[in-house]
Amino acid sequence: MAPGIYSRCHTNILILKMNTPCFQNFIDGQWCDSSDGKIFENRNPANWNELLGTFPLSTKEDVNRAANAALEAFRDWRLVPAPERGDIMRRAGEIMLRRKNEIAEIMTREMGKPLTETKGDVQEGIDTAFYCATEGRRMFGINTPSELRNKLNLSFRVPIGVCGLITPWNFPMAIPTWNIFPGLVAGNTFVFKPAEDTPWTANVLVEILIEAGLPKGCLNLVHGAGDVVGTAITEHPLIRAISFTGSNATGAIVAQSCGILTKHVCLEMGGKNAQIVMEDADLDLAIEGVLWGAFGTTGQRCTATSRLILHEKIHDEMIARLVERASKLRLGNGLDATTDVGPIINEKQRKNIERYVKIGKEEGAKCILGGKIAEGRAGSTDLRDGWFFQPTIFTGVTPQMRIAKEEIFGPVLSVLACRSLEEAIEINNSVIYGLSSSIYTQDINRAMIAARDLEAGITYINAATIGAEAHMPFGGVKATGNGHREGGWAVFDFYTEWKSVYIDYSGKLQRAQIDNA
Ligand code: ADP
């Protein structure tokens, strides 16, 4: 979205200016404007005429204040017992549960996906809260015997310090909570920059943590543009770790800065996830899976199914049935109970999808469904008021085509044919990404081979490529990430460092590697 520039808002917290809520940053326990008073707009992608609010277009100076506040808060927060820190996440989970429907509605209005999906997004935050609350009582260390007498070896996790969190718009509650909750339980503090398209949900998350009792300075929210606020966070000397979820192009910039500045960095980036359907699969199930995987969240998930690899024996039947079902998907405003597929997040992204449809046609693939900007009415919604795009299916796609290799991030499915499991796996693995994968087969041997050989951080057997659970490691191999995982116990490997402690109670000098040689 192009940020608009307006005059400064003069009152605190939520301000009404020409009936438009004017939201703020949250730094050092205070709601505040950007240091130079500039703001940007948050609009509804299902109805661009609907202005939801304005948010601070923050500066490097705002990030600096936030980083200093986070460091100050860290001095005490790291000493709060982890179970006590976990209790705050549990309370946050309870508040989210109470506010679930309200938050889902806010999220649907600012990013478009249907209410059922935004409720799921909030639920993921709730699950993460409750999971992290219990991890506060675990976070196990590892003790090993010493190689010397009268000596004790301990190793345990310690927090890193101030962490920077840069998030995308497609899971505005789930992704921030995957990071903030475990990161806080581990004893870190945060400077958080949400995506420009979904700033409101981030404010709600801050409100929840304030109500849950989080001390001031532990979570600082700084809204604004990626190349200003994101860059300032990445490059700030007090911020020791960066968690980034977004595009590979931006991830590369973030990784480069972090490399030069020797920061920890967790990258979650692109995907080109495939669902494989073998000739022995339950086709009804496989169709449900691909409809959900390809067109749920309008294809705008990092785990979305953007390739369908069909065994040649069931290829034509699957296509016919899939097109029949996909053509009945109802586009519309995510607040309407009848909507299956919401809008694209913004105009820029819709143009990108249009560009890929053109590329697919030029490459010789056959567009057998959709391929165009959606028009007409859906209930009370005029689809031309939002960024709607028709669910789109390409057949005759080959692994060399760009629509088979590049992330499109929209409701566009590329169908490829295969003759064997080996070929299906080879096609799956032929892309640079490796986030999610799926195979439909009734044959346990094939399923196990696929689970072993599909190059992806996640493999689903007889289930769609989407559906990560909060207590399982989440992340991808190859160009999708840099080896870290969010979710479950694995995220604590990112948000902590290991401390080794040797306690010598022999009363004399003992020399490891020398006395026992
Ligand atoms: P997407 O295309 O999915 O929006 P981006 O990578 O552009 O992905 O954005 C993901 C997040 O990264 C957003 O919060 C965005 O503001 C932020 N961002 C964009 N550019 C930069 C940058 N140069 N440095 C740090 N963060 C950035």
Short mmCIF file of N, CA and C and ligand atoms in Angstrom, two decimals, residues 166-169 193-196 224-227 230-231 234 244-247 250-251 253-254 349 409, ligand 1:
data_model
loop_
_atom_site.label_atom_id
_atom_site.label_comp_id
_atom_site.label_asym_id
_atom_site.label_seq_id
_atom_site.Cartn_x
_atom_site.Cartn_y
_atom_site.Cartn_z
N ILE A 166 10.29 -9.11 12.19
CA ILE A 166 9.73 -8.49 10.97
C ILE A 166 8.81 -9.51 10.33
N THR A 167 7.53 -9.16 10.23
CA THR A 167 6.54 -10.17 9.82
C THR A 167 5.77 -9.77 8.57
N PRO A 168 5.18 -10.77 7.89
CA PRO A 168 4.36 -10.51 6.70
C PRO A 168 2.89 -10.34 7.09
N TRP A 169 2.03 -10.20 6.07
CA TRP A 169 0.63 -9.88 6.34
C TRP A 169 -0.29 -11.11 6.31
N LYS A 193 8.11 -5.18 14.10
CA LYS A 193 7.57 -4.41 12.96
C LYS A 193 6.65 -5.31 12.14
N PRO A 194 5.36 -5.11 12.21
CA PRO A 194 4.44 -5.91 11.41
C PRO A 194 4.39 -5.39 9.97
N ALA A 195 3.78 -6.16 9.08
CA ALA A 195 3.63 -5.74 7.69
C ALA A 195 2.73 -4.51 7.61
N GLU A 196 2.98 -3.67 6.62
CA GLU A 196 2.20 -2.45 6.43
C GLU A 196 0.73 -2.76 6.13
N GLY A 224 5.57 0.83 10.15
CA GLY A 224 6.15 1.64 9.09
C GLY A 224 6.66 0.83 7.92
N ALA A 225 7.41 1.50 7.08
CA ALA A 225 7.87 0.90 5.82
C ALA A 225 9.04 -0.05 6.06
N GLY A 226 9.08 -1.11 5.24
CA GLY A 226 10.14 -2.10 5.39
C GLY A 226 11.52 -1.53 5.21
N ASP A 227 11.67 -0.67 4.19
CA ASP A 227 13.03 -0.18 3.92
C ASP A 227 13.49 0.90 4.89
N GLY A 230 12.17 -1.63 8.91
CA GLY A 230 12.78 -2.97 8.82
C GLY A 230 14.30 -2.87 8.77
N THR A 231 14.79 -1.95 7.95
CA THR A 231 16.24 -1.78 7.83
C THR A 231 16.83 -1.31 9.15
N THR A 234 17.03 -4.24 11.48
CA THR A 234 18.06 -5.19 11.08
C THR A 234 19.45 -4.67 11.42
N PHE A 244 12.78 -13.06 10.58
CA PHE A 244 12.16 -12.45 9.40
C PHE A 244 11.32 -13.50 8.67
N THR A 245 10.11 -13.13 8.32
CA THR A 245 9.28 -13.95 7.44
C THR A 245 8.81 -13.07 6.30
N GLY A 246 9.07 -13.49 5.08
CA GLY A 246 8.66 -12.69 3.92
C GLY A 246 9.30 -13.23 2.66
N SER A 247 9.53 -12.34 1.72
CA SER A 247 10.02 -12.77 0.41
C SER A 247 11.52 -13.08 0.44
N THR A 250 13.74 -9.82 0.02
CA THR A 250 13.97 -9.05 1.24
C THR A 250 14.80 -9.85 2.23
N GLY A 251 14.52 -11.15 2.31
CA GLY A 251 15.28 -12.02 3.23
C GLY A 251 16.77 -11.96 2.94
N ILE A 253 18.42 -9.43 1.77
CA ILE A 253 18.95 -8.15 2.29
C ILE A 253 19.15 -8.26 3.80
N VAL A 254 18.13 -8.81 4.47
CA VAL A 254 18.19 -8.96 5.93
C VAL A 254 19.36 -9.86 6.32
N GLN A 349 0.22 -6.90 -5.60
CA GLN A 349 0.28 -8.36 -5.63
C GLN A 349 -0.67 -8.90 -6.71
N PHE A 409 2.19 -16.67 -5.17
CA PHE A 409 1.47 -16.14 -4.01
C PHE A 409 0.08 -15.63 -4.39
P1 ADP B 1 5.86 -9.75 0.98
O1 ADP B 1 6.19 -9.65 -0.48
O2 ADP B 1 5.34 -11.07 1.41
O3 ADP B 1 5.10 -8.59 1.52
P2 ADP B 1 8.30 -8.65 1.98
O4 ADP B 1 9.56 -9.40 2.10
O5 ADP B 1 8.25 -7.50 1.06
O6 ADP B 1 7.25 -9.77 1.68
O7 ADP B 1 7.83 -8.11 3.39
C1 ADP B 1 7.88 -8.87 4.59
C2 ADP B 1 8.20 -7.93 5.73
O8 ADP B 1 9.51 -7.40 5.51
C3 ADP B 1 7.27 -6.73 5.84
O9 ADP B 1 7.05 -6.42 7.20
C4 ADP B 1 8.07 -5.63 5.17
O10 ADP B 1 7.73 -4.33 5.60
C5 ADP B 1 9.48 -5.97 5.61
N1 ADP B 1 10.54 -5.41 4.75
C6 ADP B 1 10.45 -4.98 3.48
N2 ADP B 1 11.64 -4.51 3.05
C7 ADP B 1 12.52 -4.66 4.08
C8 ADP B 1 13.92 -4.38 4.27
N3 ADP B 1 14.66 -3.86 3.31
N4 ADP B 1 14.48 -4.69 5.45
C9 ADP B 1 13.76 -5.26 6.44
N5 ADP B 1 12.43 -5.53 6.34
C10 ADP B 1 11.81 -5.24 5.17
#
